[in-house]
Short mmCIF file of C-alpha atoms in Angstrom, two decimals:
data_model
loop_
_atom_site.label_atom_id
_atom_site.label_comp_id
_atom_site.label_asym_id
_atom_site.label_seq_id
_atom_site.Cartn_x
_atom_site.Cartn_y
_atom_site.Cartn_z
CA UNK A 250 59.86 112.70 116.34
CA UNK A 251 60.84 113.24 119.97
CA UNK A 252 58.66 111.36 122.44
CA UNK A 253 56.37 113.62 124.47
CA UNK A 254 57.19 113.62 128.17
CA UNK A 255 54.64 111.88 130.38
CA UNK A 256 55.73 110.91 133.89
CA UNK A 257 53.83 109.49 136.84
CA UNK A 258 53.96 109.36 140.62
CA UNK A 259 52.32 106.10 141.64
CA UNK A 260 52.04 105.72 145.44
CA UNK A 261 50.13 103.02 147.31
CA UNK A 262 47.39 104.31 149.65
CA UNK A 263 48.76 102.53 152.71
CA UNK A 264 49.48 105.38 155.14
CA UNK A 265 51.47 108.58 155.51
CA UNK A 266 53.56 110.01 152.67
CA UNK A 267 57.29 109.73 153.40
CA UNK A 268 59.46 112.66 152.34
CA UNK A 269 61.24 110.28 149.94
CA UNK A 270 57.93 109.75 148.18
CA UNK A 271 57.33 113.48 147.95
CA UNK A 272 60.81 113.94 146.48
CA UNK A 273 60.04 111.29 143.83
CA UNK A 274 56.84 113.19 142.98
CA UNK A 275 58.80 116.45 142.90
CA UNK A 276 61.49 115.18 140.52
CA UNK A 277 58.79 113.75 138.25
CA UNK A 278 57.00 117.10 138.33
CA UNK A 279 60.13 119.19 137.69
CA UNK A 280 61.15 117.01 134.74
CA UNK A 281 57.65 117.16 133.23
CA UNK A 282 57.36 120.93 133.56
CA UNK A 283 60.92 121.50 132.31
CA UNK A 284 60.05 119.58 129.11
CA UNK A 285 56.49 120.92 128.70
CA UNK A 286 55.14 117.47 129.53
CA UNK A 287 52.47 115.95 131.78
CA UNK A 288 52.71 114.86 135.42
CA UNK A 289 50.30 112.09 136.38
CA UNK A 290 49.17 110.84 139.80
CA UNK A 291 48.20 107.17 139.67
CA UNK A 292 47.04 105.31 142.77
CA UNK A 293 48.48 101.79 142.99
CA UNK A 294 45.87 100.11 145.18
CA UNK A 295 46.05 96.54 143.89
CA UNK A 296 47.02 95.18 147.31
CA UNK A 297 43.64 95.51 149.01
CA UNK A 298 44.94 93.93 152.23
CA UNK A 299 47.15 96.99 152.80
CA UNK A 300 44.62 99.62 151.68
CA UNK A 301 44.04 102.30 154.33
CA UNK A 302 40.92 104.46 154.35
CA UNK A 303 41.70 108.13 153.75
CA UNK A 304 45.25 107.54 152.49
CA UNK A 305 44.48 108.52 148.89
CA UNK A 306 42.94 111.83 149.98
CA UNK A 307 45.94 112.40 152.25
CA UNK A 308 48.38 111.87 149.34
CA UNK A 309 46.46 114.37 147.19
CA UNK A 310 46.46 116.87 150.07
CA UNK A 311 50.24 116.55 150.53
CA UNK A 312 50.92 117.18 146.83
CA UNK A 313 48.52 120.12 146.83
CA UNK A 314 50.26 121.68 149.87
CA UNK A 315 53.61 121.34 148.09
CA UNK A 316 52.27 122.92 144.90
CA UNK A 317 53.02 119.71 142.96
CA UNK A 318 49.73 119.67 141.06
CA UNK A 319 49.07 116.65 138.79
CA UNK A 320 47.87 117.25 135.24
CA UNK A 321 45.95 113.96 135.43
CA UNK A 322 44.76 112.11 138.56
CA UNK A 323 41.76 110.32 140.05
CA UNK A 324 40.36 113.77 140.87
CA UNK A 325 41.22 115.25 137.47
CA UNK A 326 40.89 112.48 134.91
CA UNK A 327 42.43 112.83 131.47
CA UNK A 328 42.23 110.57 128.43
CA UNK A 329 44.20 107.71 130.06
CA UNK A 330 41.95 106.78 133.01
CA UNK A 331 40.98 105.24 135.28
CA UNK A 332 43.81 106.44 137.52
CA UNK A 333 43.27 103.87 140.28
CA UNK A 334 44.66 100.43 139.54
CA UNK A 335 41.76 98.73 141.32
CA UNK A 336 39.45 100.24 138.68
CA UNK A 337 41.62 98.77 135.92
CA UNK A 338 41.40 95.20 137.24
CA UNK A 339 39.68 93.82 134.13
CA UNK A 340 42.58 94.86 131.89
CA UNK A 341 45.35 92.85 133.53
CA UNK A 342 44.28 89.21 133.14
CA UNK A 343 44.64 89.35 129.35
CA UNK A 344 48.34 90.13 129.76
CA UNK A 345 48.84 87.30 132.26
CA UNK A 346 47.06 84.93 129.83
CA UNK A 347 49.23 86.16 126.96
CA UNK A 348 52.42 85.55 128.95
CA UNK A 349 51.29 82.01 129.83
CA UNK A 350 50.33 81.31 126.21
CA UNK A 351 53.77 82.45 125.04
CA UNK A 352 55.63 80.41 127.67
CA UNK A 353 56.84 83.40 129.70
CA UNK A 354 54.66 82.74 132.76
CA UNK A 355 52.98 79.81 134.49
CA UNK A 356 50.24 78.88 136.94
CA UNK A 357 51.35 78.06 140.48
CA UNK A 358 48.90 76.11 142.69
CA UNK A 359 51.05 75.91 145.83
CA UNK A 360 49.04 76.53 149.01
CA UNK A 361 50.27 78.96 151.69
CA UNK A 362 50.94 75.90 153.89
CA UNK A 363 53.08 74.27 151.20
CA UNK A 364 55.07 77.46 150.72
CA UNK A 365 55.60 77.79 154.49
CA UNK A 366 56.85 74.22 154.62
CA UNK A 367 59.37 74.97 151.88
CA UNK A 368 60.59 78.08 153.71
CA UNK A 369 61.23 75.99 156.81
CA UNK A 370 62.95 73.30 154.75
CA UNK A 371 65.14 75.65 152.68
CA UNK A 372 66.79 78.68 154.35
CA UNK A 373 66.18 81.90 152.37
CA UNK A 374 63.80 80.02 150.05
CA UNK A 375 62.91 81.77 146.80
CA UNK A 376 60.52 80.51 144.16
CA UNK A 377 62.52 80.41 140.95
CA UNK A 378 64.89 78.54 138.69
CA UNK A 379 66.36 76.32 141.43
CA UNK A 380 63.05 75.41 143.11
CA UNK A 381 60.21 75.74 140.61
CA UNK A 382 60.68 72.09 139.51
CA UNK A 383 59.83 70.89 143.03
CA UNK A 384 56.65 72.91 143.35
CA UNK A 385 53.03 72.38 142.31
CA UNK A 386 52.69 74.42 139.13
CA UNK A 387 51.91 74.14 135.43
CA UNK A 388 55.58 73.41 134.72
CA UNK A 389 55.56 70.22 136.85
CA UNK A 390 51.93 69.09 136.37
CA UNK A 391 50.65 67.70 133.07
CA UNK A 392 48.11 69.54 130.93
CA UNK A 393 45.21 67.39 132.14
CA UNK A 394 46.01 68.09 135.80
CA UNK A 395 46.36 71.80 135.17
CA UNK A 396 43.08 71.92 133.23
CA UNK A 397 41.28 70.07 136.04
CA UNK A 398 42.63 72.44 138.70
CA UNK A 399 41.60 75.49 136.67
CA UNK A 400 38.17 74.01 135.92
CA UNK A 401 37.48 73.54 139.65
CA UNK A 402 38.67 77.11 140.45
CA UNK A 403 41.54 75.85 142.57
CA UNK A 404 43.26 78.91 144.04
CA UNK A 405 46.37 79.81 142.10
CA UNK A 406 48.68 82.64 141.13
CA UNK A 407 50.49 83.43 137.89
CA UNK A 408 54.29 83.72 138.11
CA UNK A 409 56.79 85.06 135.58
CA UNK A 410 59.18 82.36 134.33
CA UNK A 411 62.62 83.95 134.62
CA UNK A 412 64.89 82.70 131.82
CA UNK A 413 67.99 80.66 132.53
CA UNK A 414 71.54 82.02 132.08
CA UNK A 415 70.58 85.39 130.61
CA UNK A 416 71.76 88.89 131.40
CA UNK A 417 69.20 91.69 131.44
CA UNK A 418 70.83 95.05 130.78
CA UNK A 419 69.51 98.58 130.50
CA UNK A 420 70.68 102.18 130.66
CA UNK A 421 69.64 104.16 133.71
CA UNK A 422 69.72 107.92 133.07
CA UNK A 423 71.49 108.47 136.41
CA UNK A 424 73.50 105.26 136.89
CA UNK A 425 74.44 104.44 133.32
CA UNK A 426 74.76 100.77 132.32
CA UNK A 427 73.08 98.35 134.72
CA UNK A 428 72.81 94.57 134.32
CA UNK A 429 71.30 91.63 136.19
CA UNK A 430 71.80 87.86 135.95
CA UNK A 431 68.41 86.20 135.53
CA UNK A 432 69.47 83.12 137.52
CA UNK A 433 69.57 85.32 140.62
CA UNK A 434 66.05 86.74 140.19
CA UNK A 435 63.06 84.78 141.50
CA UNK A 436 59.79 84.08 139.66
CA UNK A 437 57.68 86.95 140.99
CA UNK A 438 53.89 86.64 141.22
CA UNK A 439 52.18 88.65 138.46
CA UNK A 440 48.52 87.84 139.15
CA UNK A 441 47.27 86.99 142.64
CA UNK A 442 44.67 84.41 143.61
CA UNK A 443 42.01 87.14 143.91
CA UNK A 444 42.56 88.12 140.28
CA UNK A 445 44.30 91.36 141.18
CA UNK A 446 47.69 92.01 139.61
CA UNK A 447 50.81 92.52 141.67
CA UNK A 448 52.84 95.69 141.31
CA UNK A 449 55.08 94.04 138.72
CA UNK A 450 52.39 93.34 136.12
CA UNK A 451 50.21 96.35 136.87
CA UNK A 452 53.00 98.92 136.68
CA UNK A 453 54.13 97.71 133.25
CA UNK A 454 50.61 97.46 131.84
CA UNK A 455 49.62 100.87 133.17
CA UNK A 456 52.80 102.63 132.09
CA UNK A 457 52.19 101.27 128.58
CA UNK A 458 48.50 102.24 128.59
CA UNK A 459 49.25 105.75 129.90
CA UNK A 460 52.12 106.28 127.44
CA UNK A 461 54.63 107.00 130.21
CA UNK A 462 57.94 108.24 128.77
CA UNK A 463 60.21 108.20 131.85
CA UNK A 464 60.01 106.19 135.07
CA UNK A 465 61.35 108.06 138.11
CA UNK A 466 61.44 105.87 141.20
CA UNK A 467 63.62 105.20 144.22
CA UNK A 468 66.81 103.18 144.08
CA UNK A 469 65.14 100.48 146.18
CA UNK A 470 63.19 99.45 143.07
CA UNK A 471 66.34 98.58 141.10
CA UNK A 472 66.09 94.83 141.90
CA UNK A 473 62.66 94.83 140.22
CA UNK A 474 64.00 96.33 137.00
CA UNK A 475 64.91 93.02 135.27
CA UNK A 476 61.38 91.68 135.84
CA UNK A 477 59.81 94.82 134.43
CA UNK A 478 62.15 94.98 131.45
CA UNK A 479 61.41 91.35 130.59
CA UNK A 480 57.67 92.05 130.84
CA UNK A 481 58.02 94.95 128.40
CA UNK A 482 59.89 92.58 126.10
CA UNK A 483 57.62 89.55 126.53
CA UNK A 484 54.46 91.59 125.94
CA UNK A 485 55.94 92.92 122.70
CA UNK A 486 56.30 96.51 123.87
CA UNK A 487 60.07 96.85 124.25
CA UNK A 488 60.28 99.58 121.60
CA UNK A 489 57.89 101.69 123.68
CA UNK A 490 59.58 101.06 127.03
CA UNK A 491 60.08 104.25 129.08
CA UNK A 492 63.50 105.54 130.06
CA UNK A 493 64.64 104.51 133.56
CA UNK A 494 65.61 106.93 136.32
CA UNK A 495 66.40 105.37 139.72
CA UNK A 496 66.76 108.15 142.30
CA UNK A 497 69.32 108.00 145.14
CA UNK A 498 68.08 107.06 148.59
CA UNK A 499 67.45 109.59 151.34
CA UNK A 500 69.66 108.29 154.13
CA UNK A 501 69.56 108.43 157.91
CA UNK A 502 71.48 111.41 159.39
CA UNK A 503 74.50 109.17 160.06
CA UNK A 504 74.39 107.86 156.48
CA UNK A 505 73.81 104.24 157.53
CA UNK A 506 70.77 103.09 155.61
CA UNK A 507 67.53 104.48 154.27
CA UNK A 508 65.70 107.08 156.38
CA UNK A 509 62.60 105.57 157.97
CA UNK A 510 59.66 106.76 160.06
CA UNK A 511 61.28 104.97 163.00
CA UNK A 512 64.37 107.18 162.63
CA UNK A 513 62.20 110.28 162.82
CA UNK A 514 60.44 108.99 165.94
CA UNK A 515 63.80 108.13 167.52
CA UNK A 516 65.57 111.39 166.63
CA UNK A 517 62.63 113.75 167.06
CA UNK A 518 61.84 115.01 163.58
CA UNK A 519 59.08 114.25 161.06
CA UNK A 520 59.54 112.14 157.94
CA UNK A 521 55.99 112.63 156.63
CA UNK A 522 54.86 115.67 154.65
CA UNK A 523 51.76 116.23 156.78
CA UNK A 524 50.27 114.83 159.98
CA UNK A 525 48.96 111.31 159.50
CA UNK A 526 46.54 109.64 161.90
CA UNK A 527 46.26 105.89 161.51
CA UNK A 528 42.51 105.22 161.21
CA UNK A 529 42.84 101.81 162.86
CA UNK A 530 45.01 102.64 165.85
CA UNK A 531 44.45 106.39 166.15
CA UNK A 532 48.24 106.89 166.34
CA UNK A 533 49.38 110.31 165.14
CA UNK A 534 52.57 110.70 163.13
CA UNK A 535 53.62 114.34 162.84
CA UNK A 536 54.38 116.02 159.53
CA UNK A 537 56.49 118.92 158.29
CA UNK A 538 53.46 121.14 157.62
CA UNK A 539 52.11 120.98 161.17
CA UNK A 540 55.58 121.33 162.65
CA UNK A 541 55.76 124.75 161.02
CA UNK A 542 57.43 124.34 157.64
CA UNK A 543 56.53 126.53 154.71
CA UNK A 544 55.69 124.39 151.65
CA UNK A 545 58.24 126.35 149.58
CA UNK A 546 60.97 125.48 152.07
CA UNK A 547 59.94 121.81 152.21
CA UNK A 548 60.07 121.54 148.41
CA UNK A 549 63.38 123.42 148.31
CA UNK A 550 65.08 121.15 150.84
CA UNK A 551 63.77 118.00 149.12
CA UNK A 552 65.13 119.14 145.76
CA UNK A 553 68.58 119.56 147.30
CA UNK A 554 68.57 115.99 148.64
CA UNK A 555 70.38 114.38 145.73
CA UNK A 556 70.40 117.29 143.25
CA UNK A 557 72.11 120.64 142.81
CA UNK A 558 72.45 123.05 139.90
CA UNK A 559 76.26 123.06 139.95
CA UNK A 560 76.53 126.42 141.75
CA UNK A 561 76.55 127.46 145.41
CA UNK A 562 72.89 128.53 145.21
CA UNK A 563 70.73 126.76 147.80
CA UNK A 564 67.47 128.71 147.87
CA UNK A 565 65.20 127.96 144.91
CA UNK A 566 61.55 128.69 144.24
CA UNK A 567 59.53 126.03 142.44
CA UNK A 568 59.74 127.98 139.17
CA UNK A 569 63.51 128.29 139.56
CA UNK A 570 63.77 124.55 140.20
CA UNK A 571 61.82 123.84 137.01
CA UNK A 572 64.12 126.14 135.08
CA UNK A 573 67.37 124.70 136.49
CA UNK A 574 66.43 121.02 136.85
CA UNK A 575 68.40 118.44 134.89
CA UNK A 576 68.98 114.70 135.23
CA UNK A 577 72.72 115.21 134.81
CA UNK A 578 72.87 116.99 138.18
CA UNK A 579 71.18 114.17 140.16
CA UNK A 580 73.70 112.31 142.29
CA UNK A 581 74.15 108.53 142.23
CA UNK A 582 75.03 108.51 145.92
CA UNK A 583 72.45 108.64 148.69
CA UNK A 584 71.76 111.96 150.41
CA UNK A 585 71.98 112.21 154.21
CA UNK A 586 68.99 113.91 155.81
CA UNK A 587 69.98 116.73 158.15
CA UNK A 588 67.10 118.19 160.16
CA UNK A 589 69.12 121.21 161.27
CA UNK A 590 69.75 122.01 157.60
CA UNK A 591 66.04 121.48 156.91
CA UNK A 592 65.22 124.10 159.56
CA UNK A 593 67.81 126.41 158.00
CA UNK A 594 65.93 126.26 154.68
CA UNK A 595 62.70 127.05 156.48
CA UNK A 596 64.31 129.95 158.35
CA UNK A 597 65.55 131.42 155.07
CA UNK A 598 62.10 131.17 153.50
CA UNK A 599 60.42 132.72 156.56
CA UNK A 600 63.00 135.49 156.69
CA UNK A 601 62.47 136.36 153.02
CA UNK A 602 58.67 136.07 153.06
CA UNK A 603 56.57 139.22 153.25
CA UNK A 604 54.39 139.88 156.28
CA UNK A 605 51.41 139.67 153.92
CA UNK A 606 52.28 136.07 153.02
CA UNK A 607 52.92 135.06 156.63
CA UNK A 608 49.87 136.87 158.08
CA UNK A 609 47.20 134.11 157.69
CA UNK A 610 49.51 131.40 159.01
CA UNK A 611 50.51 133.44 162.06
CA UNK A 612 46.89 134.40 162.79
CA UNK A 613 45.93 130.74 162.63
CA UNK A 614 48.77 129.80 164.98
CA UNK A 615 47.56 132.36 167.54
CA UNK A 616 43.95 131.22 167.10
CA UNK A 617 45.04 127.69 168.01
CA UNK A 618 46.38 129.18 171.26
CA UNK A 619 43.04 130.85 171.93
CA UNK A 620 44.20 134.33 170.92
CA UNK A 621 42.16 136.11 168.23
CA UNK A 622 44.11 138.85 166.46
CA UNK A 623 42.08 141.37 164.45
CA UNK A 624 44.48 144.25 163.78
CA UNK A 625 46.22 143.00 160.63
CA UNK A 626 48.39 146.09 160.21
CA UNK A 627 49.72 145.83 163.76
CA UNK A 628 50.32 142.09 163.36
CA UNK A 629 52.20 142.61 160.09
CA UNK A 630 54.50 145.04 161.88
CA UNK A 631 55.17 142.45 164.58
CA UNK A 632 55.81 139.75 161.95
CA UNK A 633 58.45 141.94 160.30
CA UNK A 634 60.05 142.55 163.70
CA UNK A 635 60.46 138.90 164.66
CA UNK A 636 60.50 136.76 161.49
CA UNK A 637 64.32 136.73 161.44
CA UNK A 638 64.17 134.92 164.78
CA UNK A 639 61.86 132.11 163.64
CA UNK A 640 63.03 128.76 162.28
CA UNK A 641 59.49 127.37 162.19
CA UNK A 642 56.11 129.01 161.61
CA UNK A 643 55.12 127.72 165.06
CA UNK A 644 57.90 129.87 166.56
CA UNK A 645 55.86 133.03 165.89
CA UNK A 646 53.63 132.47 168.92
CA UNK A 647 56.33 132.04 171.61
CA UNK A 648 58.53 134.65 169.92
CA UNK A 649 55.82 137.34 169.84
CA UNK A 650 53.06 136.49 172.31
CA UNK A 651 54.27 139.23 174.67
CA UNK A 652 53.15 141.82 172.10
CA UNK A 653 49.56 140.73 172.73
CA UNK A 654 49.60 139.31 176.27
CA UNK A 655 51.67 140.81 179.11
CA UNK A 656 54.13 138.32 180.65
CA UNK A 657 52.69 136.50 183.64
CA UNK A 658 56.10 135.39 184.89
CA UNK A 659 59.66 136.65 184.62
CA UNK A 660 63.13 135.17 184.36
CA UNK A 661 63.90 136.38 187.87
CA UNK A 662 67.18 134.47 188.09
CA UNK A 663 68.54 136.79 185.40
CA UNK A 664 67.51 139.95 187.29
CA UNK A 665 67.18 139.48 191.05
CA UNK A 666 70.85 138.87 191.97
CA UNK A 667 71.86 142.32 190.67
CA UNK A 668 68.61 144.22 191.29
CA UNK A 669 68.94 147.34 193.48
CA UNK A 670 66.80 150.21 194.73
CA UNK A 671 68.83 152.49 192.47
CA UNK A 672 67.82 150.47 189.42
CA UNK A 673 64.17 150.66 190.49
CA UNK A 674 64.50 154.45 190.75
CA UNK A 675 66.08 154.57 187.26
CA UNK A 676 63.15 152.71 185.70
CA UNK A 677 60.60 154.85 187.57
CA UNK A 678 62.31 157.91 186.10
CA UNK A 679 62.57 156.35 182.63
CA UNK A 680 58.85 155.54 182.63
CA UNK A 681 58.21 159.29 182.84
CA UNK A 682 60.25 159.82 179.63
CA UNK A 683 58.23 157.40 177.50
CA UNK A 684 55.57 158.92 175.27
CA UNK A 685 53.92 157.76 172.07
CA UNK A 686 55.44 159.03 168.84
CA UNK A 687 59.05 158.42 169.80
CA UNK A 688 61.14 156.14 167.58
CA UNK A 689 63.22 153.29 168.90
CA UNK A 690 66.37 155.37 168.45
CA UNK A 691 64.87 158.26 170.43
CA UNK A 692 63.81 155.93 173.25
CA UNK A 693 67.31 154.46 173.30
CA UNK A 694 68.91 157.90 173.44
CA UNK A 695 66.74 158.89 176.42
CA UNK A 696 67.61 155.56 178.07
CA UNK A 697 71.37 156.13 177.73
CA UNK A 698 71.20 159.75 178.87
CA UNK A 699 69.19 158.86 181.95
CA UNK A 700 71.45 155.88 182.72
CA UNK A 701 74.46 158.18 182.77
CA UNK A 702 72.61 160.59 185.07
CA UNK A 703 71.96 157.69 187.46
CA UNK A 704 75.57 156.48 187.23
CA UNK A 705 74.77 153.30 185.34
CA UNK A 706 76.21 151.86 182.17
CA UNK A 707 73.35 151.17 179.71
CA UNK A 708 74.39 147.50 179.51
CA UNK A 709 73.56 147.04 183.20
CA UNK A 710 69.94 148.05 182.55
CA UNK A 711 69.15 146.59 179.13
CA UNK A 712 68.49 143.03 180.33
CA UNK A 713 66.14 144.06 183.17
CA UNK A 714 64.26 146.30 180.70
CA UNK A 715 63.90 143.42 178.23
CA UNK A 716 62.64 141.06 180.93
CA UNK A 717 60.15 143.70 182.11
CA UNK A 718 58.60 143.84 178.64
CA UNK A 719 59.04 140.25 177.43
CA UNK A 720 59.45 138.07 180.51
CA UNK A 721 62.67 136.45 179.29
CA UNK A 722 66.00 136.92 177.51
CA UNK A 723 64.73 136.89 173.93
CA UNK A 724 63.07 139.00 171.27
CA UNK A 725 64.13 141.74 168.84
CA UNK A 726 65.59 145.11 169.84
CA UNK A 727 64.08 146.11 173.18
CA UNK A 728 63.34 149.69 172.10
CA UNK A 729 61.56 148.39 169.00
CA UNK A 730 59.47 146.26 171.36
CA UNK A 731 58.63 149.34 173.43
CA UNK A 732 57.57 151.28 170.32
CA UNK A 733 55.34 148.41 169.18
CA UNK A 734 53.75 148.05 172.63
CA UNK A 735 53.07 151.75 172.88
CA UNK A 736 53.75 154.12 175.77
CA UNK A 737 50.81 153.13 178.01
CA UNK A 738 51.52 149.38 177.88
CA UNK A 739 55.30 149.82 178.22
CA UNK A 740 54.91 152.02 181.30
CA UNK A 741 52.39 149.61 182.81
CA UNK A 742 54.80 146.69 182.37
CA UNK A 743 57.70 148.66 183.88
CA UNK A 744 55.70 149.48 187.02
CA UNK A 745 54.46 145.90 187.42
CA UNK A 746 57.98 144.47 187.00
CA UNK A 747 59.53 146.93 189.48
CA UNK A 748 57.16 145.61 192.14
CA UNK A 749 57.93 141.99 191.22
CA UNK A 750 61.71 142.48 191.05
CA UNK A 751 61.78 144.33 194.36
#
């Protein structure tokens, strides 16, 4: 019988959620939904020294914004809980004890000071095959000494005992055959002195307990694979081991190395899904949501970082991604992050969104600028007029504020050098032609006819007219702007600008 699909996203609550983490969650989610399986959110909070207050809630909020809704999570427990590793603490020691009993792990009593001394003595020191015989552990101490240390609660950790001269091989569903030499892998800590497991033991135990079928994680976890595979084997669960899927890295824009928060700070773009404020320092790191990205666009661009459906299609809804998603189309190579391309995705989603969908976001954006907009029908008309000009949702305010607030200043450098009394007379005459009920085409026709009568080419007058209404050299068709403003407001702005320009 085919194994039911159960996948998990297992972040640590240590701060903001990097877009690489969201992509891992997304690929887990797409695979689960494609195969009618379950997507689980598990919080890996075993390292209490790195725990950050509010980070778990932030992670849940990011996934919710993206529409990546877990079937099981700390907030929506299923039959495989608890879904926080800290609440599963009591379950891990039995596995560490079993590994020691079977000779696959050992107690290590080395103090932090002793380990520091070794690091100074041996460059690039690792605790493993070459060094374990020189350390203070249950492999070098006799049974009586070990028993005495344990009886007096001497601080200690449990380490995996990596085998000598073995090759650990497995099949990765993206990379194919992968193998590691055990002599090159150090004896990782499995259980810490405080009784909490490390990632290595906890992830294996929890994936077994939660019946995880496929492990999707970033390529940076590949070096840990031999440890995890050996733990599956040593604990007697190898036949139930999940399939491995190591996703390609998201690279810096120049392709040299993994994209980091520091790169975003340096290059001026976010790498977190949402704003994150560090509760200790108060430092704010900006996110895609607050910058003005639609969640659909954010999910779309993440899916295309390392995956495509084999066609030229680039715009996908979440349901389309579920339908088209396949492991075979995930690249082995890292994907360069291109912020300009990211904005292009957002522009496409804004452009294709209805005014109804965009309305609440645009109203909120104006409210944050102290402008309350109550005429939804009017605002929807404005949204349709300008959405093609917006790359970000935050662009709606600067791109359309002149529809609600008359410009207080003008781009005079664009007008004054060529402004004449004759142009002022043309606009005074044109103001008399403007009445409500005319279409943009009718206003344009009157404009051209009057321009000819005043011996002007229409092109000489279009820019001054735009700046009269908008304040600058931007916006949709100027006659469409005039129609939206209405006759009274358009005439008022013409008269005010004539005085200013003259």
